[in-house]
Amino acid sequence: MKQRLGRGYARFATNVAVRFPRLWPLVRPLIRKQFDLLAPVWDSMRSPDVFAPLEAALATVEEPIEAALDVGTGTGAAALAIAERFPSARVVGVDIAPEMVERARQKSRDQENLAFDVGDASALPYDDASFDLVTAANMIPFFDELARVVRPRGTLVVAFSLGPQTPIYVPSDRIREELASRGFTEFAEIDAGRGTALVSRKR
Ligand SMILES: C[S@@+](CC[C@H](N)C(=O)[O-])C[C@H]1O[C@@H](n2cnc3c(N)ncnc32)[C@H](O)[C@@H]1O
């Protein structure tokens, strides 16, 4: 029951943030609290194929990747996967929930090319055009900020582990439309595992 309510709220907050980004501050506190509470059990809730769409999308990304960002990183699994795939890249994961970030840091203590920050995807604490690759897995897309931090010719991957069944989900038509209006092009849709990913490049 509690979990169903949580998933429902995540979907509601996603719809609010995508349709009315200015209302995000109203739904943000409960999202942060929800994910802080989930942090201790988050990894045990994830099935083995959860990052299949993201991994399939990463396999299409052109190298070299010098700097990569995983937005809404949770306990950092996607950021770790990126750091493993692109060992010479500097990889950052950012999440609004400090408890999630704490766990991501614990898991990656020995990794020099990987760092985690607490931050809000609606106002990312990074310079314009500072990443060659930006990923968002099961995460509310804040389009202005995603577009701002990807460098020209850089790649953005938006992935959902369960496709439309993912609690935080935005249809790919909507994502394409939002990204196209912010200078993204060369869209590729990927189905893998039980989910989907959209890969796009910035002009
Ligand atoms: C469904 S979880 C996904 C975590 C991870 N990407 C994964 O797939 O395992 C969504 C994550 O996004 C974070 N989040 C939600 N809104 C955010 C925002 N505005 N800025 C940064 N992180 C956010 C939550 O704290 C949570 O850790």
Coordinates of N, CA and C and ligand atoms in Angstrom, one line a residue:
M1 N 0.8 -1.2 0.0 CA 0.0 0.0 0.0 C 0.9 1.3 0.0
K2 N 1.9 1.3 1.0 CA 2.8 2.4 1.1 C 3.6 2.6 -0.2
Q3 N 4.0 1.4 -0.8 CA 4.8 1.5 -2.0 C 4.0 2.0 -3.2
R4 N 2.7 1.6 -3.2 CA 1.8 2.0 -4.3 C 1.6 3.5 -4.2
L5 N 1.4 4.0 -3.0 CA 1.2 5.4 -2.8 C 2.5 6.2 -3.3
G6 N 3.6 5.6 -2.9 CA 4.9 6.3 -3.3 C 5.1 6.3 -4.8
R7 N 4.8 5.2 -5.5 CA 4.9 5.2 -6.9 C 3.9 6.2 -7.6
G8 N 2.7 6.3 -7.0 CA 1.7 7.2 -7.5 C 2.2 8.6 -7.4
Y9 N 2.8 8.9 -6.2 CA 3.3 10.3 -6.0 C 4.4 10.6 -7.0
A10 N 5.3 9.6 -7.2 CA 6.4 9.9 -8.1 C 5.9 10.2 -9.5
R11 N 4.8 9.5 -9.9 CA 4.3 9.7 -11.2 C 3.6 11.1 -11.3
F12 N 2.9 11.5 -10.2 CA 2.3 12.8 -10.1 C 3.3 13.9 -10.2
A13 N 4.4 13.7 -9.4 CA 5.4 14.8 -9.4 C 6.1 14.9 -10.7
T14 N 6.3 13.7 -11.4 CA 6.9 13.8 -12.8 C 6.0 14.6 -13.7
N15 N 4.7 14.3 -13.7 CA 3.8 15.0 -14.6 C 3.8 16.5 -14.3
V16 N 3.8 16.9 -13.0 CA 3.8 18.3 -12.6 C 5.1 18.9 -13.1
A17 N 6.3 18.3 -12.9 CA 7.5 18.9 -13.2 C 7.7 19.0 -14.7
V18 N 7.2 18.1 -15.5 CA 7.3 18.2 -17.0 C 6.4 19.2 -17.5
R19 N 5.1 19.2 -17.0 CA 4.2 20.1 -17.6 C 4.3 21.6 -17.1
F20 N 4.6 21.6 -15.8 CA 4.7 23.0 -15.1 C 5.9 23.0 -14.3
P21 N 7.1 23.2 -14.9 CA 8.4 23.1 -14.2 C 8.4 24.1 -13.0
R22 N 7.7 25.2 -13.1 CA 7.8 26.2 -12.0 C 7.1 25.7 -10.8
L23 N 6.3 24.7 -10.9 CA 5.6 24.1 -9.7 C 6.5 23.1 -9.0
W24 N 7.6 22.7 -9.6 CA 8.5 21.7 -9.0 C 8.8 22.0 -7.5
P25 N 9.1 23.2 -7.1 CA 9.4 23.4 -5.7 C 8.3 22.9 -4.7
L26 N 7.1 22.9 -5.2 CA 6.0 22.4 -4.4 C 6.0 20.9 -4.1
V27 N 6.4 20.2 -5.1 CA 6.4 18.7 -5.0 C 7.8 18.2 -4.5
R28 N 8.8 19.0 -4.6 CA 10.2 18.6 -4.3 C 10.4 18.0 -2.9
P29 N 9.8 18.7 -1.9 CA 10.2 18.2 -0.5 C 9.8 16.7 -0.3
L30 N 8.6 16.4 -0.8 CA 8.1 15.0 -0.6 C 8.9 14.0 -1.4
I31 N 9.3 14.4 -2.6 CA 10.1 13.5 -3.4 C 11.5 13.2 -2.7
R32 N 12.1 14.3 -2.2 CA 13.4 14.2 -1.5 C 13.2 13.2 -0.3
K33 N 12.1 13.4 0.4 CA 11.9 12.6 1.6 C 11.6 11.2 1.2
Q34 N 10.8 11.0 0.2 CA 10.5 9.6 -0.3 C 11.8 8.9 -0.6
F35 N 12.7 9.5 -1.4 CA 13.9 8.8 -1.8 C 14.9 8.7 -0.7
D36 N 14.9 9.6 0.2 CA 15.8 9.5 1.4 C 15.4 8.2 2.2
L37 N 14.1 8.0 2.4 CA 13.6 6.9 3.1 C 13.8 5.6 2.4
L38 N 13.8 5.6 1.0 CA 14.0 4.4 0.2 C 15.5 4.0 0.1
A39 N 16.4 5.0 0.4 CA 17.8 4.8 0.1 C 18.4 3.5 0.7
P40 N 18.1 3.2 2.0 CA 18.7 2.0 2.6 C 18.3 0.7 1.9
V41 N 17.1 0.7 1.2 CA 16.6 -0.6 0.6 C 16.6 -0.5 -0.9
W42 N 17.1 0.6 -1.5 CA 16.9 0.9 -2.9 C 17.6 -0.2 -3.7
D43 N 18.9 -0.6 -3.4 CA 19.6 -1.6 -4.2 C 18.9 -2.9 -4.2
S44 N 18.3 -3.3 -3.0 CA 17.7 -4.6 -2.9 C 16.3 -4.6 -3.7
M45 N 15.8 -3.4 -4.0 CA 14.6 -3.4 -4.8 C 14.8 -3.5 -6.3
R46 N 16.0 -3.4 -6.7 CA 16.3 -3.3 -8.2 C 16.5 -4.7 -8.7
S47 N 15.9 -5.0 -9.9 CA 16.1 -6.3 -10.5 C 17.3 -6.3 -11.4
P48 N 17.9 -7.4 -11.7 CA 19.2 -7.4 -12.5 C 19.1 -6.7 -13.8
D49 N 17.9 -6.7 -14.5 CA 17.9 -6.1 -15.8 C 17.5 -4.6 -15.8
V50 N 17.6 -4.0 -14.6 CA 17.1 -2.7 -14.5 C 17.8 -1.6 -15.4
F51 N 19.1 -1.9 -15.6 CA 19.8 -0.9 -16.4 C 20.1 -1.4 -17.9
A52 N 19.3 -2.5 -18.3 CA 19.5 -3.0 -19.6 C 19.3 -1.9 -20.7
P53 N 18.3 -1.1 -20.6 CA 18.1 0.0 -21.6 C 19.3 1.0 -21.6
L54 N 19.7 1.4 -20.4 CA 20.8 2.3 -20.3 C 22.1 1.8 -20.8
E55 N 22.4 0.5 -20.5 CA 23.6 -0.1 -21.0 C 23.5 -0.2 -22.5
A56 N 22.4 -0.6 -23.1 CA 22.3 -0.7 -24.5 C 22.5 0.7 -25.2
A57 N 22.0 1.7 -24.5 CA 22.2 3.0 -25.0 C 23.6 3.5 -25.0
L58 N 24.3 3.1 -23.8 CA 25.7 3.5 -23.7 C 26.6 2.8 -24.7
A59 N 26.2 1.6 -25.1 CA 27.0 0.9 -26.1 C 27.0 1.7 -27.5
T60 N 26.0 2.6 -27.7 CA 26.0 3.3 -29.0 C 26.7 4.7 -28.9
V61 N 27.2 5.0 -27.7 CA 27.8 6.3 -27.5 C 29.2 6.4 -28.1
E62 N 29.4 7.4 -28.9 CA 30.8 7.6 -29.5 C 31.8 8.1 -28.5
E63 N 33.0 7.5 -28.5 CA 34.1 7.9 -27.6 C 34.9 9.0 -28.4
P64 N 35.7 9.8 -27.8 CA 36.0 9.7 -26.4 C 35.0 10.5 -25.5
I65 N 34.8 10.0 -24.3 CA 34.0 10.7 -23.3 C 35.0 11.2 -22.2
E66 N 35.1 12.5 -22.1 CA 36.0 13.0 -21.0 C 35.2 13.3 -19.7
A67 N 34.0 13.8 -19.9 CA 33.2 14.1 -18.7 C 31.8 13.6 -18.9
A68 N 31.2 12.9 -17.9 CA 29.9 12.4 -17.9 C 29.1 12.7 -16.6
L69 N 27.8 12.9 -16.8 CA 27.0 13.2 -15.6 C 25.8 12.3 -15.6
D70 N 25.5 11.7 -14.4 CA 24.3 10.9 -14.3 C 23.3 11.7 -13.3
V71 N 22.2 12.1 -13.9 CA 21.3 13.0 -13.1 C 20.2 12.1 -12.5
G72 N 20.0 12.4 -11.2 CA 19.0 11.5 -10.4 C 19.6 10.1 -10.2
T73 N 20.9 10.1 -9.8 CA 21.7 8.9 -9.8 C 21.3 7.9 -8.7
G74 N 20.5 8.3 -7.7 CA 20.1 7.4 -6.7 C 21.4 6.9 -5.9
T75 N 21.5 5.6 -5.8 CA 22.7 5.0 -5.2 C 23.8 4.8 -6.1
G76 N 23.8 5.4 -7.3 CA 24.9 5.6 -8.1 C 25.2 4.5 -9.1
A77 N 24.3 3.5 -9.3 CA 24.6 2.3 -10.1 C 24.9 2.7 -11.6
A78 N 24.1 3.7 -12.1 CA 24.3 4.1 -13.5 C 25.6 4.8 -13.6
A79 N 26.0 5.6 -12.7 CA 27.2 6.4 -12.7 C 28.4 5.4 -12.7
L80 N 28.3 4.3 -11.8 CA 29.3 3.3 -11.8 C 29.4 2.6 -13.1
A81 N 28.3 2.3 -13.7 CA 28.3 1.6 -15.0 C 29.0 2.5 -16.1
I82 N 28.8 3.8 -16.0 CA 29.4 4.7 -17.0 C 30.9 4.8 -16.7
A83 N 31.3 4.8 -15.5 CA 32.7 4.9 -15.1 C 33.5 3.6 -15.6
E84 N 32.8 2.5 -15.5 CA 33.4 1.3 -15.9 C 33.5 1.2 -17.4
R85 N 32.5 1.7 -18.1 CA 32.5 1.6 -19.6 C 33.5 2.6 -20.2
F86 N 33.6 3.8 -19.5 CA 34.5 4.8 -20.1 C 35.6 5.2 -19.0
P87 N 36.6 4.3 -18.8 CA 37.5 4.4 -17.7 C 38.3 5.7 -17.6
S88 N 38.4 6.4 -18.8 CA 39.2 7.6 -18.8 C 38.4 8.8 -18.5
A89 N 37.0 8.6 -18.4 CA 36.1 9.8 -18.2 C 36.1 10.2 -16.7
R90 N 35.8 11.4 -16.5 CA 35.5 11.9 -15.1 C 34.0 11.8 -15.0
V91 N 33.5 11.1 -14.1 CA 32.0 10.8 -14.0 C 31.5 11.4 -12.7
V92 N 30.4 12.1 -12.8 CA 29.7 12.7 -11.7 C 28.3 12.2 -11.6
G93 N 27.8 11.9 -10.4 CA 26.4 11.5 -10.2 C 25.8 12.6 -9.3
V94 N 24.6 13.0 -9.6 CA 23.9 14.0 -8.8 C 22.5 13.6 -8.4
D95 N 22.2 13.8 -7.1 CA 20.8 13.4 -6.7 C 20.4 14.4 -5.6
I96 N 19.1 14.6 -5.5 CA 18.5 15.5 -4.6 C 18.4 14.9 -3.2
A97 N 18.5 13.6 -3.1 CA 18.3 12.9 -1.8 C 19.6 12.6 -1.1
P98 N 20.0 13.3 0.0 CA 21.3 13.1 0.6 C 21.6 11.7 1.0
E99 N 20.6 11.0 1.4 CA 20.8 9.6 1.8 C 21.2 8.7 0.6
M100 N 20.6 9.0 -0.5 CA 21.0 8.2 -1.7 C 22.4 8.5 -2.1
V101 N 22.8 9.8 -2.0 CA 24.2 10.2 -2.4 C 25.2 9.6 -1.4
E102 N 24.8 9.5 -0.1 CA 25.7 8.9 0.9 C 26.0 7.4 0.5
R103 N 25.0 6.7 0.1 CA 25.2 5.3 -0.3 C 26.0 5.2 -1.6
A104 N 25.8 6.1 -2.5 CA 26.6 6.1 -3.8 C 28.0 6.3 -3.4
R105 N 28.3 7.2 -2.5 CA 29.7 7.5 -2.1 C 30.3 6.3 -1.5
Q106 N 29.6 5.7 -0.6 CA 30.1 4.5 0.1 C 30.5 3.4 -0.9
K107 N 29.7 3.2 -2.0 CA 29.9 2.2 -2.9 C 31.1 2.5 -3.9
S108 N 31.5 3.7 -3.9 CA 32.5 4.1 -4.9 C 33.8 4.7 -4.3
R109 N 34.0 4.4 -3.0 CA 35.1 5.0 -2.3 C 36.5 4.8 -3.0
D110 N 36.7 3.7 -3.7 CA 38.0 3.4 -4.3 C 38.1 4.0 -5.7
Q111 N 37.0 4.6 -6.2 CA 37.1 5.0 -7.6 C 37.4 6.5 -7.8
E112 N 38.6 6.7 -8.4 CA 39.1 8.1 -8.4 C 38.3 8.9 -9.5
N113 N 37.8 8.3 -10.5 CA 37.2 9.0 -11.6 C 35.7 9.3 -11.4
L114 N 35.2 9.0 -10.1 CA 33.8 9.0 -9.9 C 33.5 9.9 -8.6
A115 N 32.6 10.8 -8.7 CA 32.2 11.7 -7.6 C 30.7 11.8 -7.5
F116 N 30.2 12.1 -6.4 CA 28.7 12.3 -6.2 C 28.4 13.6 -5.5
D117 N 27.4 14.3 -6.0 CA 27.0 15.6 -5.4 C 25.5 15.5 -5.0
V118 N 25.2 16.2 -4.0 CA 23.8 16.5 -3.7 C 23.4 17.7 -4.5
G119 N 22.3 17.6 -5.3 CA 21.9 18.8 -6.1 C 20.6 18.5 -6.7
D120 N 20.0 19.6 -7.2 CA 18.6 19.5 -7.8 C 18.8 19.6 -9.3
A121 N 18.2 18.7 -10.0 CA 18.3 18.6 -11.5 C 17.6 19.9 -12.1
S122 N 16.8 20.6 -11.4 CA 16.1 21.7 -11.9 C 17.1 23.0 -11.9
A123 N 18.2 22.8 -11.2 CA 19.2 23.9 -11.1 C 20.5 23.3 -10.9
L124 N 21.0 22.6 -11.9 CA 22.3 21.8 -11.7 C 23.5 22.7 -11.4
P125 N 24.3 22.2 -10.4 CA 25.4 23.0 -10.0 C 26.7 22.8 -10.9
Y126 N 26.4 22.9 -12.2 CA 27.5 22.7 -13.2 C 27.5 23.8 -14.3
D127 N 28.7 24.0 -14.9 CA 28.7 25.0 -15.9 C 28.0 24.6 -17.2
D128 N 27.7 25.6 -18.0 CA 27.1 25.3 -19.3 C 28.0 24.3 -20.1
A129 N 27.5 23.5 -20.9 CA 28.2 22.7 -21.8 C 29.4 22.0 -21.2
S130 N 29.3 21.4 -20.0 CA 30.4 20.8 -19.3 C 30.5 19.3 -19.4
F131 N 29.5 18.7 -20.1 CA 29.6 17.2 -20.2 C 29.4 16.7 -21.6
D132 N 30.2 15.7 -21.9 CA 30.1 15.0 -23.2 C 28.9 14.1 -23.3
L133 N 28.6 13.6 -22.1 CA 27.5 12.6 -21.9 C 26.7 12.9 -20.7
V134 N 25.4 12.9 -20.8 CA 24.5 13.1 -19.7 C 23.5 12.0 -19.7
T135 N 23.3 11.3 -18.6 CA 22.3 10.3 -18.5 C 21.2 10.6 -17.5
A136 N 20.0 10.1 -17.7 CA 19.0 10.2 -16.7 C 18.2 8.9 -16.7
A137 N 18.3 8.1 -15.7 CA 17.7 6.8 -15.7 C 16.6 6.8 -14.6
N138 N 15.3 6.6 -15.1 CA 14.2 6.6 -14.2 C 14.1 7.9 -13.4
M139 N 14.3 8.9 -14.1 CA 14.4 10.2 -13.4 C 13.6 11.3 -14.2
I140 N 13.0 12.2 -13.4 CA 12.2 13.3 -14.0 C 13.2 14.2 -14.9
P141 N 12.8 14.3 -16.2 CA 13.7 15.1 -17.0 C 13.4 16.6 -16.9
F142 N 14.4 17.4 -16.5 CA 14.3 18.8 -16.4 C 15.0 19.3 -17.7
F143 N 14.2 19.6 -18.7 CA 14.8 19.7 -20.1 C 15.8 20.9 -20.2
D144 N 15.4 22.0 -19.6 CA 16.3 23.2 -19.8 C 17.7 22.9 -19.2
E145 N 17.7 22.3 -18.1 CA 19.0 22.0 -17.4 C 19.8 20.9 -18.2
L146 N 19.1 19.9 -18.6 CA 19.8 18.8 -19.4 C 20.4 19.4 -20.6
A147 N 19.7 20.2 -21.3 CA 20.2 20.9 -22.5 C 21.3 21.8 -22.2
R148 N 21.3 22.5 -21.1 CA 22.3 23.5 -20.8 C 23.7 22.8 -20.5
V149 N 23.7 21.7 -19.8 CA 25.0 21.1 -19.4 C 25.6 20.2 -20.4
V150 N 24.8 19.7 -21.5 CA 25.4 18.9 -22.5 C 26.2 19.8 -23.5
R151 N 27.4 19.4 -23.8 CA 28.2 20.3 -24.7 C 27.7 20.0 -26.2
P152 N 28.0 21.0 -27.1 CA 27.6 20.7 -28.5 C 28.3 19.4 -29.0
R153 N 27.5 18.7 -29.7 CA 27.9 17.3 -30.2 C 27.9 16.3 -29.1
G154 N 27.5 16.7 -27.9 CA 27.5 15.7 -26.8 C 26.2 14.9 -26.9
T155 N 26.1 13.9 -26.0 CA 25.0 12.9 -26.0 C 24.2 12.9 -24.8
L156 N 22.9 12.8 -24.9 CA 22.0 12.7 -23.8 C 21.2 11.4 -23.9
V157 N 21.2 10.6 -22.8 CA 20.4 9.4 -22.7 C 19.4 9.5 -21.7
V158 N 18.1 9.2 -22.0 CA 17.0 9.2 -21.0 C 16.5 7.8 -21.1
A159 N 16.6 7.1 -19.9 CA 16.2 5.7 -19.9 C 15.1 5.4 -18.8
F160 N 14.3 4.4 -19.2 CA 13.2 4.0 -18.2 C 13.2 2.5 -18.1
S161 N 13.5 1.9 -16.9 CA 13.7 0.5 -16.8 C 12.5 -0.4 -17.2
L162 N 11.3 0.2 -17.0 CA 10.1 -0.6 -17.3 C 9.3 0.1 -18.4
G163 N 9.9 0.9 -19.2 CA 9.1 1.6 -20.2 C 8.0 2.4 -19.6
P164 N 6.8 2.3 -20.2 CA 5.7 3.1 -19.6 C 5.2 2.6 -18.2
Q165 N 5.6 1.4 -17.8 CA 5.2 1.0 -16.5 C 6.2 1.6 -15.4
T166 N 7.2 2.3 -15.8 CA 8.1 2.9 -14.8 C 7.4 4.0 -14.0
P167 N 7.4 4.0 -12.7 CA 6.7 5.1 -12.0 C 7.1 6.5 -12.5
I168 N 8.4 6.7 -12.6 CA 8.8 8.0 -13.2 C 9.0 7.7 -14.7
Y169 N 8.1 8.2 -15.5 CA 8.1 7.9 -16.9 C 7.6 9.1 -17.7
V170 N 8.3 9.4 -18.8 CA 7.8 10.4 -19.8 C 7.8 9.8 -21.2
P171 N 6.7 9.8 -21.9 CA 6.7 9.2 -23.3 C 7.8 9.8 -24.2
S172 N 8.4 8.9 -25.0 CA 9.5 9.4 -25.8 C 9.1 10.5 -26.8
D173 N 7.8 10.5 -27.3 CA 7.4 11.6 -28.2 C 7.6 12.9 -27.5
R174 N 7.2 12.9 -26.2 CA 7.2 14.2 -25.4 C 8.7 14.6 -25.2
I175 N 9.5 13.6 -24.9 CA 11.0 13.9 -24.7 C 11.6 14.4 -26.0
R176 N 11.3 13.8 -27.1 CA 11.9 14.2 -28.4 C 11.4 15.6 -28.7
E177 N 10.2 15.9 -28.5 CA 9.7 17.3 -28.8 C 10.4 18.3 -27.9
E178 N 10.5 18.0 -26.6 CA 11.1 19.0 -25.7 C 12.6 19.2 -26.1
L179 N 13.3 18.1 -26.4 CA 14.7 18.2 -26.7 C 15.0 18.8 -28.1
A180 N 14.1 18.5 -29.1 CA 14.3 19.1 -30.4 C 14.2 20.6 -30.3
S181 N 13.3 21.1 -29.5 CA 13.2 22.5 -29.4 C 14.4 23.2 -28.6
R182 N 15.2 22.3 -28.1 CA 16.4 22.8 -27.4 C 17.7 22.4 -28.1
G183 N 17.6 22.1 -29.3 CA 18.8 21.9 -30.1 C 19.3 20.5 -30.2
F184 N 18.5 19.5 -29.8 CA 18.9 18.1 -29.9 C 18.4 17.5 -31.2
T185 N 19.1 16.5 -31.7 CA 18.8 15.9 -33.0 C 19.3 14.5 -33.0
E186 N 19.2 13.8 -34.1 CA 19.7 12.4 -34.2 C 19.1 11.5 -33.1
F187 N 17.8 11.4 -33.0 CA 17.2 10.6 -32.0 C 17.3 9.1 -32.3
A188 N 17.6 8.3 -31.3 CA 17.5 6.8 -31.5 C 16.7 6.2 -30.3
E189 N 15.8 5.4 -30.6 CA 15.0 4.7 -29.6 C 15.5 3.3 -29.4
I190 N 15.6 2.9 -28.2 CA 16.2 1.6 -27.9 C 15.2 0.8 -27.0
D191 N 15.0 -0.4 -27.3 CA 14.2 -1.3 -26.4 C 15.2 -2.4 -25.9
A192 N 15.3 -2.5 -24.6 CA 16.2 -3.5 -24.0 C 15.7 -4.0 -22.7
G193 N 15.9 -5.3 -22.3 CA 15.3 -5.8 -21.1 C 13.8 -5.5 -21.1
R194 N 13.3 -4.9 -20.1 CA 11.9 -4.6 -20.0 C 11.6 -3.1 -20.2
G195 N 12.7 -2.4 -20.7 CA 12.6 -0.9 -20.7 C 12.9 -0.3 -22.0
T196 N 13.0 1.0 -22.0 CA 13.3 1.8 -23.2 C 14.3 2.9 -22.9
A197 N 15.0 3.3 -23.9 CA 15.9 4.5 -23.8 C 15.8 5.3 -25.0
L198 N 16.1 6.6 -24.9 CA 16.1 7.5 -26.0 C 17.5 8.2 -26.0
V199 N 18.2 8.0 -27.1 CA 19.6 8.6 -27.2 C 19.4 9.8 -28.2
S200 N 20.0 10.9 -27.8 CA 20.0 12.1 -28.7 C 21.3 12.8 -28.6
R201 N 21.5 13.6 -29.7 CA 22.8 14.4 -29.7 C 22.4 15.8 -29.8
K202 N 23.3 16.7 -29.2 CA 23.1 18.1 -29.3 C 23.8 18.6 -30.6
R203 N 23.2 19.5 -31.3 CA 23.8 20.1 -32.5 C 25.1 20.8 -32.1
Ligands
LIG1 C1 13.5 6.3 -9.4 S1 15.0 6.9 -8.6 C2 16.2 6.4 -9.8 C3 17.5 6.3 -9.3 C4 18.6 5.7 -10.3 N1 18.7 6.5 -11.4 C5 18.1 4.3 -10.7 O1 17.6 4.1 -11.8 O2 18.3 3.4 -9.8 C6 14.9 8.6 -8.9 C7 16.0 9.4 -8.3 O3 15.9 10.7 -8.7 C8 16.2 11.6 -7.6 N2 15.6 12.9 -7.9 C9 14.3 13.2 -8.1 N3 14.1 14.5 -8.4 C10 15.4 15.0 -8.5 C11 15.9 16.3 -8.8 N4 15.1 17.3 -9.1 N5 17.2 16.4 -8.8 C12 18.1 15.4 -8.5 N6 17.6 14.2 -8.2 C13 16.3 14.0 -8.2 C14 15.6 10.9 -6.5 O4 16.1 11.3 -5.2 C15 15.9 9.4 -6.8 O5 17.1 9.0 -6.2

